[in-house]
PDB file of C-alpha atoms in Angstrom:
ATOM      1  CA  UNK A   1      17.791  11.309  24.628  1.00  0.00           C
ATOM      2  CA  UNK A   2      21.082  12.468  26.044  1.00  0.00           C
ATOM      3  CA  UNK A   3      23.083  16.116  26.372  1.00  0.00           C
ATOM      4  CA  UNK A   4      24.548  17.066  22.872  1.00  0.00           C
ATOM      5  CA  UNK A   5      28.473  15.767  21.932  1.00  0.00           C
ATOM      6  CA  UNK A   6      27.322  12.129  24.311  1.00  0.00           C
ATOM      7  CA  UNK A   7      29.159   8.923  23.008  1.00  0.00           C
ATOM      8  CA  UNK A   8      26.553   6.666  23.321  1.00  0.00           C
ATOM      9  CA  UNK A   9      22.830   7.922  23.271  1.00  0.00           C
ATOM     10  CA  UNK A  10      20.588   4.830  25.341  1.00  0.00           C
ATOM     11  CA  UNK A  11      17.128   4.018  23.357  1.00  0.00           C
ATOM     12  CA  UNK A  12      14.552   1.957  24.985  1.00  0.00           C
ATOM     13  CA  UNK A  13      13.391  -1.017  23.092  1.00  0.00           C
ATOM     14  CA  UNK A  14      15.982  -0.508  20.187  1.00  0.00           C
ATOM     15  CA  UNK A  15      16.278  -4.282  19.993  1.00  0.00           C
ATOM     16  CA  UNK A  16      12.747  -5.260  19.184  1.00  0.00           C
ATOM     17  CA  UNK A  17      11.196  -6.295  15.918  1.00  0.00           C
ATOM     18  CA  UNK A  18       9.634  -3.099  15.101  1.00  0.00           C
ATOM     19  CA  UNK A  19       9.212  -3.687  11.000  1.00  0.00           C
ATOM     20  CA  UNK A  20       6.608  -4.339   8.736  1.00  0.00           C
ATOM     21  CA  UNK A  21       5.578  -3.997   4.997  1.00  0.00           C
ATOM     22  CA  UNK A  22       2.637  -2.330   3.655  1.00  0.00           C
ATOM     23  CA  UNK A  23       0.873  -3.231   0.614  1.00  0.00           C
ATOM     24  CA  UNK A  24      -0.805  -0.258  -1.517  1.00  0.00           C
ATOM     25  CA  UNK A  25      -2.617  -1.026  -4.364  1.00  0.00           C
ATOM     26  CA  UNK A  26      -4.277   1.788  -6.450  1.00  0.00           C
ATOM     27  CA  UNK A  27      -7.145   2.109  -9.472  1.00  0.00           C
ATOM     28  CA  UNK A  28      -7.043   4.283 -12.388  1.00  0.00           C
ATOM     29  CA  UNK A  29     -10.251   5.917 -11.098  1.00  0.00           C
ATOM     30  CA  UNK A  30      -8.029   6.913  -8.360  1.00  0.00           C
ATOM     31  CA  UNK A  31      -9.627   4.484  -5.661  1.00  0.00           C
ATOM     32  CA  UNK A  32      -7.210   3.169  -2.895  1.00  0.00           C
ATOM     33  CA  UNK A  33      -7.430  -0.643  -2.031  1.00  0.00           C
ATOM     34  CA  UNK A  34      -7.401  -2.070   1.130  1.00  0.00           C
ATOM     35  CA  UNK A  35      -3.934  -2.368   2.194  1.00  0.00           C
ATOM     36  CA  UNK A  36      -2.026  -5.489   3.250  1.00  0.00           C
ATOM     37  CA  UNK A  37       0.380  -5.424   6.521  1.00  0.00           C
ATOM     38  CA  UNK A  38       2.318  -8.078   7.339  1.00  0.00           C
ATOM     39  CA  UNK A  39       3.970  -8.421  10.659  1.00  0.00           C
ATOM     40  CA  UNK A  40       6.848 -10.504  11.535  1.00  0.00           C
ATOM     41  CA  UNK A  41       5.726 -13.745  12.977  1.00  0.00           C
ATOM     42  CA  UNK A  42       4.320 -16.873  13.012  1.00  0.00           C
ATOM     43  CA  UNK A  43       0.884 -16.382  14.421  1.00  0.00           C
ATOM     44  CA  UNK A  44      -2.200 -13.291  14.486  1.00  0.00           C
ATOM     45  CA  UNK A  45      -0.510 -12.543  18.221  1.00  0.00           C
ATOM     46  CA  UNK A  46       1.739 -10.811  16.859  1.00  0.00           C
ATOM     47  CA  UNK A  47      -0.552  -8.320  14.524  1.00  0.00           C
ATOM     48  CA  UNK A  48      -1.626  -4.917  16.407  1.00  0.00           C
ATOM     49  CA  UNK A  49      -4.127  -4.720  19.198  1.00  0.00           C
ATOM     50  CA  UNK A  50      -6.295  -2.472  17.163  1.00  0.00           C
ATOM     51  CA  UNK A  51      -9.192  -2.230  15.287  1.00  0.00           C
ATOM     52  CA  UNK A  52      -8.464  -2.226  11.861  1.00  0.00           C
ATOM     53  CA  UNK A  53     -10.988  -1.460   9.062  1.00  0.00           C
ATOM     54  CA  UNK A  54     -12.521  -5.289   8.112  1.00  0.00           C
ATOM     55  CA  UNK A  55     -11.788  -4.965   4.642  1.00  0.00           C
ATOM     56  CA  UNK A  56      -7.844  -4.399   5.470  1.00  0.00           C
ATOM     57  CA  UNK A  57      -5.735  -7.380   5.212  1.00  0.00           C
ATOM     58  CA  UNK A  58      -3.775  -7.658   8.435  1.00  0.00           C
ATOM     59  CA  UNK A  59      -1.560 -10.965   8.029  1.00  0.00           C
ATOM     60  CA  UNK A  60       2.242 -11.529   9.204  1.00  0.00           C
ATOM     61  CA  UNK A  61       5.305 -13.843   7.743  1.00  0.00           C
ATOM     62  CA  UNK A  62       8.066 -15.136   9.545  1.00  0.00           C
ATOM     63  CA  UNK A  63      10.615 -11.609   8.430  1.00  0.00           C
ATOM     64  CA  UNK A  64       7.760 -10.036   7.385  1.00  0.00           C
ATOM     65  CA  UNK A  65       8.401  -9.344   4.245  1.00  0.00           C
ATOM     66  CA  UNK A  66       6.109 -10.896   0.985  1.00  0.00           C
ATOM     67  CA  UNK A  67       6.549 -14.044  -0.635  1.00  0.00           C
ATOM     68  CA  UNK A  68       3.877 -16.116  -2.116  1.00  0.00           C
ATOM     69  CA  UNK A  69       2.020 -17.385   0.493  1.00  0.00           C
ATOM     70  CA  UNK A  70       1.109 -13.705   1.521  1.00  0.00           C
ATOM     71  CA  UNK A  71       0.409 -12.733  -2.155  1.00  0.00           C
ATOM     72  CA  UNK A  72      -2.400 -15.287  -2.238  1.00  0.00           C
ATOM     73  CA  UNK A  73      -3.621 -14.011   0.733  1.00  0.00           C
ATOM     74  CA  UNK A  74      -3.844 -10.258  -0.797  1.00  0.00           C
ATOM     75  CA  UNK A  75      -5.429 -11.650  -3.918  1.00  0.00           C
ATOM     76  CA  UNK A  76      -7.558 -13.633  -2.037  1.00  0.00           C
ATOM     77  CA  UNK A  77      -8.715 -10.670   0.538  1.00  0.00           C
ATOM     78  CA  UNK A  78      -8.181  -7.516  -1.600  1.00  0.00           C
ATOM     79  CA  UNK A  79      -7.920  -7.726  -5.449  1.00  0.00           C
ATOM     80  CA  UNK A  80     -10.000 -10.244  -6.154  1.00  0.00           C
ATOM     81  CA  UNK A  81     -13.219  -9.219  -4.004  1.00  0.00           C
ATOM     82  CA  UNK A  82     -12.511  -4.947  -5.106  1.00  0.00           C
ATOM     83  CA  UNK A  83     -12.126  -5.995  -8.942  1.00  0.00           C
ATOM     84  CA  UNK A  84     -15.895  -7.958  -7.955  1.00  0.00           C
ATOM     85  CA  UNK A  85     -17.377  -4.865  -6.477  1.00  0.00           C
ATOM     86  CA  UNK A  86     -16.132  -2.468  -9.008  1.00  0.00           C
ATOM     87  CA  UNK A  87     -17.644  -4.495 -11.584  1.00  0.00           C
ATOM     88  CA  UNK A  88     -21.193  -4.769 -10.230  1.00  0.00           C
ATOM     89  CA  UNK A  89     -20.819  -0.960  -9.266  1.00  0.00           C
ATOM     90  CA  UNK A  90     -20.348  -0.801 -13.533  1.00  0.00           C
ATOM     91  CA  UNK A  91     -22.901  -2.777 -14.438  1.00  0.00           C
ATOM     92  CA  UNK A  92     -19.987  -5.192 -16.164  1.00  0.00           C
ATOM     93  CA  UNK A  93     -20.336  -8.666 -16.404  1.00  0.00           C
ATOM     94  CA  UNK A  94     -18.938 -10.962 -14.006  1.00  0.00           C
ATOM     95  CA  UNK A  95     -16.029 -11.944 -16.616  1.00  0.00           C
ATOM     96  CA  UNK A  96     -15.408  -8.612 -17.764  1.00  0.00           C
ATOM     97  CA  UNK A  97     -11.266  -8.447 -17.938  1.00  0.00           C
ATOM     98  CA  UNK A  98      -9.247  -6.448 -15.243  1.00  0.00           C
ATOM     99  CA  UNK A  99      -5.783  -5.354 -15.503  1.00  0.00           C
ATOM    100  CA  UNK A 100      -3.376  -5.646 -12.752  1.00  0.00           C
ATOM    101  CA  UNK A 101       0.324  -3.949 -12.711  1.00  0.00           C
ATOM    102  CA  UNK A 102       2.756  -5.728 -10.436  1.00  0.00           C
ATOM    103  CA  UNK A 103       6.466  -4.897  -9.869  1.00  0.00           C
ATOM    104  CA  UNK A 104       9.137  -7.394 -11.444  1.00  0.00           C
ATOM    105  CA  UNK A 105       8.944  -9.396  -8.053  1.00  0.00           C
ATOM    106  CA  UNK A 106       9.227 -12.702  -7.322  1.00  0.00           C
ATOM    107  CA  UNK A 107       6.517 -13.412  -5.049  1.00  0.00           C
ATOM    108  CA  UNK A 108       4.047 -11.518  -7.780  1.00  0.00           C
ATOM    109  CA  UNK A 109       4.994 -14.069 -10.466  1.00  0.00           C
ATOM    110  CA  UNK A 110       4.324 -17.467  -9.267  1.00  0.00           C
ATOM    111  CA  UNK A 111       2.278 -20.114 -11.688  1.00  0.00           C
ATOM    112  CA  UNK A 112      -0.495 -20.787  -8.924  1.00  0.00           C
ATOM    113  CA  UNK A 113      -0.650 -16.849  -8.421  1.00  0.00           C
ATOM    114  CA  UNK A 114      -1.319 -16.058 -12.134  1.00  0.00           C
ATOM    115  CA  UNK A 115      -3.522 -18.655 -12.427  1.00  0.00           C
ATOM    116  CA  UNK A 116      -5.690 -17.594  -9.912  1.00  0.00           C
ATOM    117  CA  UNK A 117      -5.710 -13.933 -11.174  1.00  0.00           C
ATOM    118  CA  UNK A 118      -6.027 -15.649 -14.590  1.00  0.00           C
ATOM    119  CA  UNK A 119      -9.265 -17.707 -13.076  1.00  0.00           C
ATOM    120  CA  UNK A 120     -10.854 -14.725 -12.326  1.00  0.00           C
ATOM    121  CA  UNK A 121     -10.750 -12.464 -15.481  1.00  0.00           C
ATOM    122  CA  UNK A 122      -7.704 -10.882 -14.135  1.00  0.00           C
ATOM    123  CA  UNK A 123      -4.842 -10.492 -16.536  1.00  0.00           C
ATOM    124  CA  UNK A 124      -1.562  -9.132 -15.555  1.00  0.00           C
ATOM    125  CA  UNK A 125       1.572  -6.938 -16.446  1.00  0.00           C
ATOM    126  CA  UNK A 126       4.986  -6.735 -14.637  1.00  0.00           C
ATOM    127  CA  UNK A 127       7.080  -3.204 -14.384  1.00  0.00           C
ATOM    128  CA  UNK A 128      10.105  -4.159 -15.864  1.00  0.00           C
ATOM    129  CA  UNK A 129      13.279  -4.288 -13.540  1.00  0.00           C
ATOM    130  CA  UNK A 130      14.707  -1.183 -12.289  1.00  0.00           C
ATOM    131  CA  UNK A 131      11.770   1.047 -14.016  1.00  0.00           C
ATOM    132  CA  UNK A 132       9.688   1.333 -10.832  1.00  0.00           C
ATOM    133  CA  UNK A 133      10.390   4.975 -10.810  1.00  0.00           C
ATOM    134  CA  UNK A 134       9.421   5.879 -14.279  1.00  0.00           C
ATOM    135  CA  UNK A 135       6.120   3.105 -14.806  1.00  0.00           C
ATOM    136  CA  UNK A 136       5.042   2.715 -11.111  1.00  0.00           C
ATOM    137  CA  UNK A 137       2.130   5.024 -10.542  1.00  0.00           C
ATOM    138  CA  UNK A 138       2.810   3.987  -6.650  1.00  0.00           C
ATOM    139  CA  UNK A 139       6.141   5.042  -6.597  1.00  0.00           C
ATOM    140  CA  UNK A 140       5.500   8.379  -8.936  1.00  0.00           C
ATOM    141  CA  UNK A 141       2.678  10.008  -6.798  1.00  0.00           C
ATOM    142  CA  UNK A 142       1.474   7.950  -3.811  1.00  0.00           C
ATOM    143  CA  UNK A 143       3.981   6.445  -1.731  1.00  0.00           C
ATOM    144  CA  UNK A 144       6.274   9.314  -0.673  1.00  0.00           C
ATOM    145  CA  UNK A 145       2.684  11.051   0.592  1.00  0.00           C
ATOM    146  CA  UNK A 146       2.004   8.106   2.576  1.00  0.00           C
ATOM    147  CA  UNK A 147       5.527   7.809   3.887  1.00  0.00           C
ATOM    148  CA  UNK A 148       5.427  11.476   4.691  1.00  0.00           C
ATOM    149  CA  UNK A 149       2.421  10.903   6.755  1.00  0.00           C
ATOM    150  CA  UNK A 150       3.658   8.521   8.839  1.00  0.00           C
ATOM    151  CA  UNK A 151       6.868  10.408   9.286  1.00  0.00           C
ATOM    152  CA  UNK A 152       5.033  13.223  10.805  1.00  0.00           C
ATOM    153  CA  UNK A 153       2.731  11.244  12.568  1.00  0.00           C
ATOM    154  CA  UNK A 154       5.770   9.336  14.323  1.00  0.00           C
ATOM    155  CA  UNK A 155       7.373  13.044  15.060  1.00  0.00           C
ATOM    156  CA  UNK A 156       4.594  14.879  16.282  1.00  0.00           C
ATOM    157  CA  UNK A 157       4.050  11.511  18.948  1.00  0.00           C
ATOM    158  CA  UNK A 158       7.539  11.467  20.055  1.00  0.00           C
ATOM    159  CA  UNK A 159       7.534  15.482  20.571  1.00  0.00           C
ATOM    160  CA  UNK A 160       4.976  15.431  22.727  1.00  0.00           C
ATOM    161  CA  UNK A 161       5.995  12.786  24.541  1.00  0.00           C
ATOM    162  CA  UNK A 162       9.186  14.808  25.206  1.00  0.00           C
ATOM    163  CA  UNK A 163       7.299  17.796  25.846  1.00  0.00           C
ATOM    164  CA  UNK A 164       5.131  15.670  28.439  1.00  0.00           C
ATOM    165  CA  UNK A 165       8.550  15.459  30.660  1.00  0.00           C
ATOM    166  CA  UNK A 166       9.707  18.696  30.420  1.00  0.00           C
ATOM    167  CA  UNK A 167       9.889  21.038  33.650  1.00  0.00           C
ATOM    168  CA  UNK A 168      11.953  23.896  34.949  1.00  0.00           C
ATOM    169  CA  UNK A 169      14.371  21.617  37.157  1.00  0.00           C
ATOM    170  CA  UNK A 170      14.484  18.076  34.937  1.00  0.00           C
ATOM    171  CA  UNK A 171      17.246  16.911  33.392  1.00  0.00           C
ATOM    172  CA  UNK A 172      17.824  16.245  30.032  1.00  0.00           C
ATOM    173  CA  UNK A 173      19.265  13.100  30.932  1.00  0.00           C
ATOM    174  CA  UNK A 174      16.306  11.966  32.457  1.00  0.00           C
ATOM    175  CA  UNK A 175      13.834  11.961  29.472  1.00  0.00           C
ATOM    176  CA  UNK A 176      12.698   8.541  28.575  1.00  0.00           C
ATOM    177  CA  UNK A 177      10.726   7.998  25.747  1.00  0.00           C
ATOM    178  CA  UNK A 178       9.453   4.431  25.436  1.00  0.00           C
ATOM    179  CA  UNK A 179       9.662   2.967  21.890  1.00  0.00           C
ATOM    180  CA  UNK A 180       9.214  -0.899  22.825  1.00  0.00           C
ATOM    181  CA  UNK A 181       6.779  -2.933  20.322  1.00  0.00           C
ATOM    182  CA  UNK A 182       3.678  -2.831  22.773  1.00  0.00           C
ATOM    183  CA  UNK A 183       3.894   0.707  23.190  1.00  0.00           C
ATOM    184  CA  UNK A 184       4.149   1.132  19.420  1.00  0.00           C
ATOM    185  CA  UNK A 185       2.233  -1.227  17.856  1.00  0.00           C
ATOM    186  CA  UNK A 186      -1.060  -0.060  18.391  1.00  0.00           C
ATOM    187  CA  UNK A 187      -0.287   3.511  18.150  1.00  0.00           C
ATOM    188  CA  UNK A 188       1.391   3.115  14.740  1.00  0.00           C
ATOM    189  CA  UNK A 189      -1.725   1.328  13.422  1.00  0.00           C
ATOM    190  CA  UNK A 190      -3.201   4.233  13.905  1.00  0.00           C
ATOM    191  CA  UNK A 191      -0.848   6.079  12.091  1.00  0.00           C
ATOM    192  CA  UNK A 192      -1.251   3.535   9.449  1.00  0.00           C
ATOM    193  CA  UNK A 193      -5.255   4.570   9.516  1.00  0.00           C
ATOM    194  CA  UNK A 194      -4.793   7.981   9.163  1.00  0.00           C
ATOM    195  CA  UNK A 195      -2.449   7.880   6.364  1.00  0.00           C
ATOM    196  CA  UNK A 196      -4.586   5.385   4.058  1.00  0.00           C
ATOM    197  CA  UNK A 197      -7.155   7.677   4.768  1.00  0.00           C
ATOM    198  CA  UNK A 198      -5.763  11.056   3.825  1.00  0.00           C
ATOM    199  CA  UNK A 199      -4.543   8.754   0.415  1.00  0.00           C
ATOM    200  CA  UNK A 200      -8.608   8.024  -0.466  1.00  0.00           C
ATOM    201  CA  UNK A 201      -9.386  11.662   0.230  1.00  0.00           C
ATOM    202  CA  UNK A 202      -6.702  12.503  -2.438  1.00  0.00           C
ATOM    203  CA  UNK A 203      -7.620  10.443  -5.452  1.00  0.00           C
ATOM    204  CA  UNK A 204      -5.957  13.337  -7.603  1.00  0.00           C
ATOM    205  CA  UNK A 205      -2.701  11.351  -6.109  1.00  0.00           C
ATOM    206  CA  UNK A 206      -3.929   8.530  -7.797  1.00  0.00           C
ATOM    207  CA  UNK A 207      -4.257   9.741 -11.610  1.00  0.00           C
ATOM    208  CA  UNK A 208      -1.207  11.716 -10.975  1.00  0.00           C
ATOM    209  CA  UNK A 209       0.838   8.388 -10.821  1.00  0.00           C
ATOM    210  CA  UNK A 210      -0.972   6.853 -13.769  1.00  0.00           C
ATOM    211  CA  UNK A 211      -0.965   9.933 -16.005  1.00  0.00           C
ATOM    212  CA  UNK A 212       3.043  10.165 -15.029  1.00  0.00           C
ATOM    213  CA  UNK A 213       3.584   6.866 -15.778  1.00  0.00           C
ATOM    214  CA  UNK A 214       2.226   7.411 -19.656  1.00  0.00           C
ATOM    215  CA  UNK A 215      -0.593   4.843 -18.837  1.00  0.00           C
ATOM    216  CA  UNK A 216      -3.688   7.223 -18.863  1.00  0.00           C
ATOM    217  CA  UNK A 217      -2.399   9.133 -22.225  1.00  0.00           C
ATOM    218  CA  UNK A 218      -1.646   5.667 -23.640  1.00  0.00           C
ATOM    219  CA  UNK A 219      -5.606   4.448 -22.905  1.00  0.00           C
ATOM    220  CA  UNK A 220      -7.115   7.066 -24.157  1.00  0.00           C
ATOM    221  CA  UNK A 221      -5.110   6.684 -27.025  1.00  0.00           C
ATOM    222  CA  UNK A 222      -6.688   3.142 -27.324  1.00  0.00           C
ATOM    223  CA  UNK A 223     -10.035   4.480 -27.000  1.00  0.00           C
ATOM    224  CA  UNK A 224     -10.047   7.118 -29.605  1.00  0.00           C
ATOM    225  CA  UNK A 225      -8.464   4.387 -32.239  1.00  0.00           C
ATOM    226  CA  UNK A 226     -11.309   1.920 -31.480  1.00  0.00           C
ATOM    227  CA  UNK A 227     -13.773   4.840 -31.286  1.00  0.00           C
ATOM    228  CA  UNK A 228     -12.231   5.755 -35.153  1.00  0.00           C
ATOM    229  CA  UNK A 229     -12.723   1.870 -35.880  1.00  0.00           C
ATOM    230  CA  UNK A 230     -16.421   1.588 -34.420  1.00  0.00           C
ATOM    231  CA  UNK A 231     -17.305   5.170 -36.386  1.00  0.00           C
ATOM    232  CA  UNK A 232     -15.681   3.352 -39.813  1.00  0.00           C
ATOM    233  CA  UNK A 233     -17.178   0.105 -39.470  1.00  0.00           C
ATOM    234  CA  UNK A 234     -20.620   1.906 -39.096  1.00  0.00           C
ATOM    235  CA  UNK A 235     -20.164   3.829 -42.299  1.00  0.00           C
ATOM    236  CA  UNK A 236     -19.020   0.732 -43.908  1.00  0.00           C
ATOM    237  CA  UNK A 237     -22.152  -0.978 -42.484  1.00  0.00           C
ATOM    238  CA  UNK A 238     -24.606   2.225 -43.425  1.00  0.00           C
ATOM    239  CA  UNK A 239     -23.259   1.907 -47.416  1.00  0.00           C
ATOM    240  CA  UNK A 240     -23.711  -1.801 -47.560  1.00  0.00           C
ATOM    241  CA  UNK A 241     -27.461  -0.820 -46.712  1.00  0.00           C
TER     242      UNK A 241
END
């Protein structure tokens, strides 16, 4: 921070690795997975100090970003064990068939990967390239929420850290707000907390990006035609008799 029209504004801890990626994955009955973060690193030292829900998968890659490794990981710790639960909750069968949507991405479309989801009644469909905005229910009525959330979480921090400093006789020049990675860390996992959590109380978010995306109209469509089939083959069935 620095009187207005400065040249060069100072910030402390600019130069640290401060990124990660977050995983959302949502359900049709509007339920919100467990998320995946991935830090950048090598090691769990250099995940948040904080205690994250246990069902969360908290796991890091060297530039954190996803590749294959980390998408076995998710399947592994999130889709496989919530398509398990949802389909005891049913009453389904063990192999009852799921449906998961995955962007076009590399690291979602790897032969062991598929396989695996293929092993365990899992079939799969890819958004086609550049169509994310117009078939991705995550992108058409959950993410920007959840990014919103964590903007204003991040502003409402920093303002009252500024407002912590502020007296009659300091200068403006002498506000310091400290944005290194062990000062953050912990208190953006918290951010991270609170945002997955207003996303579950908000399942209307949820349908919202299926219905946009034409995939609830185009299920129920399904279900009326084999409803029509079902009804037809039991008239058939009743005239035989």
């Amino acid at each position: 921070m620095d009187l207005r029209g400065s040249n060069q504004v100072q910030i402390t801890g600019l130069d640290d690795k401060r990124q990660i990626t977050v995983i959302l994955g949502v359900s049709l009955a509007g339920k919100v997975l467990p998320p995946q973060l991935l830090y950048q690193g090598k090691t769990d030292q250099c995940h948040a100090r904080y205690n994250f829900p246990a069902d969360w998968d908290v796991y890091h890659s060297p530039n954190h970003w996803s590749n294959t490794e980390t998408m076995h990981h998710y399947v592994d710790k999130v889709i496989i064990p919530f398509v398990s639960s949802q389909r005891q909750q049913l009453g389904l069968p063990a192999d009852q068939k799921a449906l998961a949507i995955f962007d076009v991405f590399k690291a979602h479309r790897s032969d062991d990967l598929l396989k695996k989801l293929h092993d365990n009644n899992i079939a799969t469909v890819f958004v086609p390239a550049c169509c994310t905005d117009q078939l991705q229910p995550l992108d058409l009525a959950v993410n920007k929420p959840f990014k919103d959330i964590l903007k204003q979480s991040f502003q409402s921090w920093y303002t009252d850290k500024v407002l912590a400093q502020l007296t009659d006789d300091a200068p403006i020049t002498d506000f310091k707000v400290d944005l290194r990675l062990s000062e953050l860390k912990p208190v953006h996992a918290k951010w991270l907390v609170t945002a997955v959590n207003s996303l579950i109380n908000r399942p209307e978010l949820c349908l919202a990006g299926f219905r946009d995306a034409g995939i609830t109209e185009q299920i129920q469509t399904v279900r009326e035609q084999e409803s029509e089939a079902d009804q037809e083959n039991s008239m058939n069935t009743l005239n035989l008799q």
